[in-house]
Coordinates of C-alpha atoms and ligand atoms in Angstrom, one line a residue:
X1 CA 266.5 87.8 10.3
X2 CA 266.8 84.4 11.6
X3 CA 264.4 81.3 12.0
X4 CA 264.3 77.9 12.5
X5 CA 261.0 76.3 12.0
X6 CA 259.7 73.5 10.4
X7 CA 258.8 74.7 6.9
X8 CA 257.9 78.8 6.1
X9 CA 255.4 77.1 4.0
X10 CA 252.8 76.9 6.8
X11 CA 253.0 80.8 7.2
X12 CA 249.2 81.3 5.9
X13 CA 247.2 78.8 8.1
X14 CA 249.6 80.5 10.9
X15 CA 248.3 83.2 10.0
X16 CA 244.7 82.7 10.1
X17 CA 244.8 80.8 13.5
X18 CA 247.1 83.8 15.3
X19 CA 244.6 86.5 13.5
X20 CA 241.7 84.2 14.8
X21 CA 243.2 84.3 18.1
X22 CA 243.4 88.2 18.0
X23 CA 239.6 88.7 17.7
X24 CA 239.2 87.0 21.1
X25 CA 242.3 89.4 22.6
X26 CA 241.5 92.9 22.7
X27 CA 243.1 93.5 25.8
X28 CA 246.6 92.4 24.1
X29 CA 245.1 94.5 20.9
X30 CA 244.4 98.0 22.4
X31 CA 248.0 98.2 24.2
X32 CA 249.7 96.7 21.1
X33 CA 247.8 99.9 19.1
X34 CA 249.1 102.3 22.4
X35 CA 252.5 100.6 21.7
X36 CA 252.3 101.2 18.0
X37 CA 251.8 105.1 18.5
X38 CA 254.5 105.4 21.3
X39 CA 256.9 102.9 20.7
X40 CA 258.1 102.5 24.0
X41 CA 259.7 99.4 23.9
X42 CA 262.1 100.8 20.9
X43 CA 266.3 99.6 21.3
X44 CA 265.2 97.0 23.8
X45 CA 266.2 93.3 22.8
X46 CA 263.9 90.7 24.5
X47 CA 263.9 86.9 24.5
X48 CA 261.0 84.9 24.9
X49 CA 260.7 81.3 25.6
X50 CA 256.8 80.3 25.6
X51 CA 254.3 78.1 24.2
X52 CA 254.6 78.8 20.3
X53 CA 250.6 79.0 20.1
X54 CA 248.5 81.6 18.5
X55 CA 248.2 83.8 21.4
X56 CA 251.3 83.9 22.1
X57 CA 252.2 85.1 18.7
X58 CA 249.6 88.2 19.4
X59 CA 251.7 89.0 22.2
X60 CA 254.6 88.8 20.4
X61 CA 252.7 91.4 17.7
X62 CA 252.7 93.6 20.6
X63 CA 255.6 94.3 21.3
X64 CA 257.2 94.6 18.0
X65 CA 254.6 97.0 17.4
X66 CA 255.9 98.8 20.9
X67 CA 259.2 98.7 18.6
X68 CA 260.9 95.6 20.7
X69 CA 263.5 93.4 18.6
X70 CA 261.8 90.1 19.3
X71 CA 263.4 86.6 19.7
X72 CA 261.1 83.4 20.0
X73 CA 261.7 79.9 21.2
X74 CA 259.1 77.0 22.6
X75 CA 258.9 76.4 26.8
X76 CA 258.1 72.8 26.0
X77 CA 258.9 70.5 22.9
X78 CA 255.4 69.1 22.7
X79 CA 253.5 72.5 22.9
X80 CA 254.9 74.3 19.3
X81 CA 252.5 75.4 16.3
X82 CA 254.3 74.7 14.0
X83 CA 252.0 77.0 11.4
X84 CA 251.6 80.0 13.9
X85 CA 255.5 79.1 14.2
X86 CA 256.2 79.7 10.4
X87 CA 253.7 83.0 10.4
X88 CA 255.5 84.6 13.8
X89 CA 259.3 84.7 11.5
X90 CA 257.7 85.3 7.4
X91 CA 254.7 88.0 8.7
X92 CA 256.0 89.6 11.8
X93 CA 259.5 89.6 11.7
X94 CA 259.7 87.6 15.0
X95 CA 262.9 85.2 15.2
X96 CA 261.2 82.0 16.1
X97 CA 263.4 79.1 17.1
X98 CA 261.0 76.2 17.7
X99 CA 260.3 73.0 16.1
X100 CA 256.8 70.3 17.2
X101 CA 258.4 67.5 18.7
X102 CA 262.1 68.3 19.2
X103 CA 264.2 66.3 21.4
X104 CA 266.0 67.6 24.4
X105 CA 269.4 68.6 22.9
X106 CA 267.5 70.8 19.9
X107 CA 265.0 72.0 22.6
X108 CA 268.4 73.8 24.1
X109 CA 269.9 74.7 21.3
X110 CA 266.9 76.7 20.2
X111 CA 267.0 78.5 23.9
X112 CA 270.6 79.3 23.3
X113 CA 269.6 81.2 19.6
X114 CA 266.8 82.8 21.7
X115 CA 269.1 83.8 23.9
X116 CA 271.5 84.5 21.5
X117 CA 270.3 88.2 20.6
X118 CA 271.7 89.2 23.9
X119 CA 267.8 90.1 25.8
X120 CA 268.3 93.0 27.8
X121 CA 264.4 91.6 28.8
X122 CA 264.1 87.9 29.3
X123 CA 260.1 86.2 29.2
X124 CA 259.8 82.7 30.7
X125 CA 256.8 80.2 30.9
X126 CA 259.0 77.7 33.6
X127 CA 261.9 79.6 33.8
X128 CA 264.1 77.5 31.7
X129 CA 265.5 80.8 30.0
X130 CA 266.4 82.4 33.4
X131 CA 268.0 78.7 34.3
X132 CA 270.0 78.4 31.4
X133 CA 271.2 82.0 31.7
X134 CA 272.4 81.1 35.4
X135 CA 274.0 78.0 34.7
X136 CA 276.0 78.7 31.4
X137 CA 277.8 82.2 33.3
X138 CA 275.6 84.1 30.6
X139 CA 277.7 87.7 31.7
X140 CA 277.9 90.0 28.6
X141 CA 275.5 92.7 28.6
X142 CA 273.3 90.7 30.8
X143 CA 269.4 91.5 31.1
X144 CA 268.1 94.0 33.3
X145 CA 264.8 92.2 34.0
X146 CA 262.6 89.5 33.3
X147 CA 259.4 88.2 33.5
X148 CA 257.3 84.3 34.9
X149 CA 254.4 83.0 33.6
X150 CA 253.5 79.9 35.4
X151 CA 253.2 78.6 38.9
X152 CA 256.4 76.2 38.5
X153 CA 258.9 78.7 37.1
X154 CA 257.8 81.0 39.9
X155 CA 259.0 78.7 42.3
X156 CA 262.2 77.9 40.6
X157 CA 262.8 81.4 40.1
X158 CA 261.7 82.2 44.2
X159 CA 264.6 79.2 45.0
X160 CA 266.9 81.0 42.8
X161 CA 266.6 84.3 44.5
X162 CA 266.8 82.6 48.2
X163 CA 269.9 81.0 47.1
X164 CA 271.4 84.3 46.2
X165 CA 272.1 83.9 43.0
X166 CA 269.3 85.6 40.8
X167 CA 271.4 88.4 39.1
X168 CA 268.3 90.5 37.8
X169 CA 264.8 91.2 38.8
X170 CA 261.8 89.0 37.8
X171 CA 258.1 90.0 37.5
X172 CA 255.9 87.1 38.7
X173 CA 253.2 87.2 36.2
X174 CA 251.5 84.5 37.2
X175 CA 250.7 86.2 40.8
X176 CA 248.8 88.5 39.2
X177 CA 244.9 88.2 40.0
X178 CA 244.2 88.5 36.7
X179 CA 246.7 85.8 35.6
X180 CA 246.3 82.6 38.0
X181 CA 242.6 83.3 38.8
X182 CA 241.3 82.9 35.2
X183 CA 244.5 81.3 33.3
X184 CA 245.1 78.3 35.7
X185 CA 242.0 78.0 36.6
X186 CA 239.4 78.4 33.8
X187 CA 242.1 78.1 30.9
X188 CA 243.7 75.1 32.3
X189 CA 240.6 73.9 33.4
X190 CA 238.9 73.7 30.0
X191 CA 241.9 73.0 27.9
X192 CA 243.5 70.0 29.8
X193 CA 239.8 68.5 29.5
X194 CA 240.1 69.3 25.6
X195 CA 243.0 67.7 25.2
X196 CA 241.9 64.2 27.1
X197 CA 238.8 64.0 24.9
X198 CA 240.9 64.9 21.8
X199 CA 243.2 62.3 22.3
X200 CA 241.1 59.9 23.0
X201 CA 237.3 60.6 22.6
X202 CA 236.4 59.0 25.7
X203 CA 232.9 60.0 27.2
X204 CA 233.8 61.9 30.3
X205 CA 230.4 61.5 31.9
X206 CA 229.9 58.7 34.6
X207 CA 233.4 58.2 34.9
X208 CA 236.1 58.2 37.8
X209 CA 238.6 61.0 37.1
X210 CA 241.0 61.7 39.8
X211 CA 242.5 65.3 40.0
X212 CA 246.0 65.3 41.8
X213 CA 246.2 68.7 43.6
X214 CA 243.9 71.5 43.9
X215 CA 245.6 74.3 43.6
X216 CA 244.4 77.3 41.1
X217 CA 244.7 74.2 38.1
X218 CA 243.4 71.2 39.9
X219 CA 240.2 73.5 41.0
X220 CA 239.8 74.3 37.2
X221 CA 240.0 70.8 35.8
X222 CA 237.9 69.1 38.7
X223 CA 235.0 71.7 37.8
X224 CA 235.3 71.4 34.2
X225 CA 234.9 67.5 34.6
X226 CA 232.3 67.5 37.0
X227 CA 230.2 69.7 34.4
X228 CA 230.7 66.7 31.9
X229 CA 229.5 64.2 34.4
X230 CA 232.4 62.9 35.7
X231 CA 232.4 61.7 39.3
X232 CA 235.4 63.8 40.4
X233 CA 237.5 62.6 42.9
X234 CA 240.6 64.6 44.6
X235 CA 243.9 63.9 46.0
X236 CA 245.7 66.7 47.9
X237 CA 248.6 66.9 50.2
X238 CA 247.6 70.3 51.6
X239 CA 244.8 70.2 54.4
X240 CA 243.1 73.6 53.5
X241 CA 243.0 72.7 49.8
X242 CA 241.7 69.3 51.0
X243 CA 238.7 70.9 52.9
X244 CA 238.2 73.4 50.2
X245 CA 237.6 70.5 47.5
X246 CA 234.9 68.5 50.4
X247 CA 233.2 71.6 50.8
X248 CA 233.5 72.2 47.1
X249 CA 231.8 69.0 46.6
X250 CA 234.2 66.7 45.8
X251 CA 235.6 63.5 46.8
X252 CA 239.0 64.1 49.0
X253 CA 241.0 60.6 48.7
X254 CA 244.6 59.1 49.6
X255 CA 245.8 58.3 45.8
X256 CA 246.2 54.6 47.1
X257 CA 242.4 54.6 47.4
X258 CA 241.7 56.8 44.5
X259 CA 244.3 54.6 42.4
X260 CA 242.2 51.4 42.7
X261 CA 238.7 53.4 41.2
X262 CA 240.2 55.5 38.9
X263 CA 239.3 55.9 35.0
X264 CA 241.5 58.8 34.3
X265 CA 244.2 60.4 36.2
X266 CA 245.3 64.3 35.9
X267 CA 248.1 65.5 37.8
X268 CA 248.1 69.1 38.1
X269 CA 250.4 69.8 41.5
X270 CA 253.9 71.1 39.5
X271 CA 255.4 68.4 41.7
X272 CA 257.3 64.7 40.9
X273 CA 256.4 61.6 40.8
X274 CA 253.1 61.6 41.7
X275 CA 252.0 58.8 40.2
X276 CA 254.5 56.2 40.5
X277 CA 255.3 52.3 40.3
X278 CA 252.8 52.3 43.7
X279 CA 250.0 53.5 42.0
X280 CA 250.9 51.8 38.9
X281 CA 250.4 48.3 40.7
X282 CA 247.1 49.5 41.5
X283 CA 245.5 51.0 38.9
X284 CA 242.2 49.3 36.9
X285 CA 242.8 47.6 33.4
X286 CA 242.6 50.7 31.0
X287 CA 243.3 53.8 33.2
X288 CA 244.3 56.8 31.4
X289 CA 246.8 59.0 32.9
X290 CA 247.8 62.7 31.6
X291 CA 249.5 65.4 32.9
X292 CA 248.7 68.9 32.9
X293 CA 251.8 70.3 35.4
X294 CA 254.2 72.5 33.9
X295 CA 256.9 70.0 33.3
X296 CA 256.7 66.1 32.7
X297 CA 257.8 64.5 36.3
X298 CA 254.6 64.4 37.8
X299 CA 253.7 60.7 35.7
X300 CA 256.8 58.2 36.4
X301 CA 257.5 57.1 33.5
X302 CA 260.6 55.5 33.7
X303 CA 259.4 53.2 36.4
X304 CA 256.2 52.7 34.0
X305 CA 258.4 51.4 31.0
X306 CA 260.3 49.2 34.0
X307 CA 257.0 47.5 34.7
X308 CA 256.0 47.2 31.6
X309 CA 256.7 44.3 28.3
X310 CA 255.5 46.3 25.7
X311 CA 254.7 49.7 24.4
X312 CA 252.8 51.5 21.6
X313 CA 251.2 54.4 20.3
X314 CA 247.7 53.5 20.1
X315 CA 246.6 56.7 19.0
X316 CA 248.2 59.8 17.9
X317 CA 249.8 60.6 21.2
X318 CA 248.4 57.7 23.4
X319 CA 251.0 55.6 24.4
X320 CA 249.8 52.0 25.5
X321 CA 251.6 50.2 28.6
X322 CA 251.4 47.0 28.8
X323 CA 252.3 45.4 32.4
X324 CA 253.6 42.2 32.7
X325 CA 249.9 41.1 34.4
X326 CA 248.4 42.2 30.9
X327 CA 247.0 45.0 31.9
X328 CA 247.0 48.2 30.0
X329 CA 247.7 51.8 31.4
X330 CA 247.3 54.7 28.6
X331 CA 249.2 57.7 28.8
X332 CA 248.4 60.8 27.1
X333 CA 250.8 63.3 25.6
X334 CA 254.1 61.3 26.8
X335 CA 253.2 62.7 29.8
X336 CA 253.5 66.3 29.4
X337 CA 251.1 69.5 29.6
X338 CA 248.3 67.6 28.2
X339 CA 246.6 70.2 27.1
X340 CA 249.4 72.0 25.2
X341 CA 250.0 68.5 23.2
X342 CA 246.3 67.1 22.7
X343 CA 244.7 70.4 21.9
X344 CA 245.4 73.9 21.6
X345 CA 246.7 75.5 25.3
X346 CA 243.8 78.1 26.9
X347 CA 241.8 80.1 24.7
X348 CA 242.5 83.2 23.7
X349 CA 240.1 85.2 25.8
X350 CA 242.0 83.7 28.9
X351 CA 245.2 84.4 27.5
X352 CA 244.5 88.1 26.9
X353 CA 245.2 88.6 30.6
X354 CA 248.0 86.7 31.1
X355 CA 249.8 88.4 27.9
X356 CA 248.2 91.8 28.6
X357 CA 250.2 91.7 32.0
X358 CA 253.0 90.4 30.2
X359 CA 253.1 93.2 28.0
X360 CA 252.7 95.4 30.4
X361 CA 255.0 94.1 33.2
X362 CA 257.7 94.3 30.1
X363 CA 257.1 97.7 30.0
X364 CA 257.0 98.4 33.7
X365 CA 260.5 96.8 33.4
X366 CA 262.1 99.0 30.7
X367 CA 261.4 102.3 33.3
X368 CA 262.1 100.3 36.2
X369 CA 264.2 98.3 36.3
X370 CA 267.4 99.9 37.6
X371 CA 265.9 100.5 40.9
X372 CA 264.6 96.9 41.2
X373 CA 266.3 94.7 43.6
X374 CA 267.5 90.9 42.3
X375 CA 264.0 89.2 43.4
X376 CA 261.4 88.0 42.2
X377 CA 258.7 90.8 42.6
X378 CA 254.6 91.2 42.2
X379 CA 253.2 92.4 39.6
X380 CA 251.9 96.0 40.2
X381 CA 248.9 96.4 42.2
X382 CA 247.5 99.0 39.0
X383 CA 248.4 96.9 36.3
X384 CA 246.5 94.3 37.7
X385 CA 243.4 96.2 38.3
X386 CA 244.3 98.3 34.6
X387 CA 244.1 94.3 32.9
X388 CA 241.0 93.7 34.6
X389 CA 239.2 96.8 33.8
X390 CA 240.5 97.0 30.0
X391 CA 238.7 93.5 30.4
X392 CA 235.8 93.9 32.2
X393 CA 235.0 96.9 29.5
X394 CA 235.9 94.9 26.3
X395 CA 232.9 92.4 27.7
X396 CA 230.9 95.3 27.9
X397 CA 230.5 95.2 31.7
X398 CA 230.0 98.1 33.8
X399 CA 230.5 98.0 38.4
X400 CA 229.9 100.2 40.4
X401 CA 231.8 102.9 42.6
X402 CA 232.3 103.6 46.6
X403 CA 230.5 106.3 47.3
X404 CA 232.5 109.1 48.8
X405 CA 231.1 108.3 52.4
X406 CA 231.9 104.2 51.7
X407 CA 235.3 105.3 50.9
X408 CA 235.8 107.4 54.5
X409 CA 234.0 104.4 56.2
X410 CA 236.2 101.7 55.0
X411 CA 239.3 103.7 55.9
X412 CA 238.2 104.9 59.3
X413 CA 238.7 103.0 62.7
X414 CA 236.4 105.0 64.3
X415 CA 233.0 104.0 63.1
X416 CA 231.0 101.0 64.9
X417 CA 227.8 100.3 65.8
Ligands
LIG1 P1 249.1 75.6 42.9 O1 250.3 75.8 43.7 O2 248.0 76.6 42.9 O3 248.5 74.1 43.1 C1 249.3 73.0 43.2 C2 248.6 72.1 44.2 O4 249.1 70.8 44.2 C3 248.7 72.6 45.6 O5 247.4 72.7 46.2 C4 249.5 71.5 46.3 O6 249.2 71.3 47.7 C5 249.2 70.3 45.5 N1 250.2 69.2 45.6 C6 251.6 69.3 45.6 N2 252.1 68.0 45.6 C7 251.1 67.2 45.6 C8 251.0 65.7 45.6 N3 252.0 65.0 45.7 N4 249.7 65.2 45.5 C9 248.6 65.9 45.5 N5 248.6 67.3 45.5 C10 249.8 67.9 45.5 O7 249.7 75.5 41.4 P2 248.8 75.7 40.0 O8 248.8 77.2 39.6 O9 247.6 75.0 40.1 O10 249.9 75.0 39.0 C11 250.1 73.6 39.0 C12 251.0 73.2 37.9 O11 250.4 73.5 36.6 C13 252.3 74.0 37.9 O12 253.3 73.1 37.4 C14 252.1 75.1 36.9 O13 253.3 75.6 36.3 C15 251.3 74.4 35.8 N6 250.4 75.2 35.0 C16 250.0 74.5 33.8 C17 249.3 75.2 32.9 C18 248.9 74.5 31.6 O14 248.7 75.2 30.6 N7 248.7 73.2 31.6 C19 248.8 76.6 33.1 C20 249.2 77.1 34.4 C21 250.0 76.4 35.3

């Protein structure tokens, strides 16, 4: 078995936080003790690349127990554990290749030992596996299927497929209901506000924070903050989403205007350059800027350093710009998924959705695969609504039932007044 992590020595607080993490999973836990029994995922060789938190590792406990051979690397440098890293290869037999705080060419290199187990399954949080695989002419014994997690590798992965050039099927996880409705919005929501106020301990209430995009993120975030008192104000490019967030009771701005009243910035659109050297000339003395998008475009901070004479980490993780005016600009997390590098990613009772669909899309994959064409496909319909009743009865919440008469009314025609 093979590893690289930062030191095996952190195995046992690894431990602790991934078996912390379980208690808040049992979604993840009653298919990993199905999988146990049945072994259904026996012969096949996967390769994840996700965050290396302690939920992810209780996925990854799944499917070993469903007998997978399981290969581990990080989706983003900044977003490793490096204990629960250490516990995933010593306790569980998972070959983890990921390192806190690797630079770009050992952030590859640990995607090419993930990779190099030859995956018949491949698991992606931004679909940096799948990209790799596509660029390098990955051939031999090439995978039969993967699987999405997030919003932006979804939409690489959809670009792929127009183009032609997917060569194997891809569940979009993060389509599911019971992945972007709770995940990006509640998870994201509550985390990237975590990780602002553990970077810098700011008081939240009666400040300015501007959301960028109000998509299933953005509507988490701007929710979260307005609970702590924050004036929320939103910036959209999409006119729905813009009339959803004034009806939802926000402030809809142009980010010129929001740029000059602004405290602290969070761009959330899985776009680039959002904020730029334009809003950079505008912003107040002391604005705080993080990022909670997939991947670290959506702050420029190239032009940043460009307009800047000096630079420093204030904090752990609080970079300080200093413009050639004098005034200051803070950026949190070197402008990645804030809430990944400040705190700890969603919490686990969010993340048993996400990972119980993963699980079980993986296994919808090793039956189905062959007949799948080279797209980039929906979760099932029943796993969906399997994940959100497994859930619904782990919280101890009943619903109710159509009647046998509501069932023949709502599929009739027929019936008016
Ligand atoms: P979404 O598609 O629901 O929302 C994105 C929103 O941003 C859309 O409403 C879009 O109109 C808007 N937008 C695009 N360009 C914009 C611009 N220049 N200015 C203002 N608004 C703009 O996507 P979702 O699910 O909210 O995901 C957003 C990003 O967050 C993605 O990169 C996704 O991968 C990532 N993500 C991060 C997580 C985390 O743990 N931090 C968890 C889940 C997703």
């Amino acid at each position: 078995m093979t590893a690289e992590v930062k030191d095996l020595k952190l195995s046992r607080a690894g431990r602790e936080k991934i078996e912390w993490a379980g208690q808040n999973m049992p979604v993840v836990a009653a298919i990993a003790e199905t999988f146990r029994k049945e072994k259904p995922l026996k012969g096949w060789r996967l390769s994840a690349c996700l965050h290396v938190t302690s939920e992810t590792a209780n996925l990854m406990r799944a499917l070993k127990e469903g007998g997978a051979e399981v290969a581990l690397c990080a989706s983003n440098p900044l977003s490793t554990q490096d204990d629960v890293a250490a516990s995933l290869a010593k306790d569980y037999g998972v070959q983890v290749f990921a390192v806190r705080g690797v630079n770009r060419d050992a952030y590859y290199r640990h995607l090419k030992l993930a990779l190099s187990v030859k995956p018949r399954i491949t698991m992606d949080d931004g679909a940096d596996l799948v990209s790799l695989i596509h660029t390098n002419g990955y051939h031999a014994d090439a995978p039969v299927g993967g699987t999405e997690e997030t919003t932006t590798g979804v939409i690489r992965l959809r670009s792929l497929a127009a183009s032609g050039k997917l060569r194997y099927p891809i569940i979009a996880v993060n389509d599911a209901d019971t992945k972007h409705m709770f995940d990006n919005r509640y998870g994201t929501g509550q985390s990237t506000i975590d990780g602002i106020i553990r970077a810098t301990n700011v008081l939240l209430a009666g400040k300015n924070i501007v959301v960028c995009g109000y998509g299933w993120c953005g509507r988490g975030v701007a929710q979260r903050a307005r609970g702590l008192g924050a004036q929320v104000i939103v910036t959209e490019i999409d006119a729905v989403k813009s009339l959803e967030a004034v009806m939802d009771g926000f402030r809809v701005l142009p980010l010129k205007e929001a740029a000059k009243i602004g405290d602290i910035f969070v761009t959330v659109t899985g776009n680039t350059s959002v904020l730029g050297k334009e809003q950079f000339a505008l912003l107040k003395d002391g604005a705080i800027l993080c990022n909670s998008g997939h991947f670290d475009v959506e702050i420029d901070l190239k032009a940043l350093k460009t307009l800047s004479k000096s630079v420093r980490e204030t904090r752990p993780l609080v970079d300080e710009y200093t413009l050639r005016s004098g005034r200051r600009i803070y950026i949190l997390g070197q402008g990645r998924l804030v809430n990944l590098a400040c705190a700890e990613g969603h919490p686990p009772t969010v993340m048993d959705m996400s990972f119980a669909n993963q699980a079980l899309s993986t296994l919808y994959l090793t039956k189905n695969a062959k007949r799948l064409g080279r797209e980039v496909i929906s979760v099932p319909k029943e796993i969906d609504q399997r994940v959100a009743k497994l859930k619904l009865q782990t919280l101890g919440i009943t619903i109710d039932r159509l009647t046998a008469e509501q069932e023949r009314y709502l599929a009739s025609w027929e019936l008016g007044t």
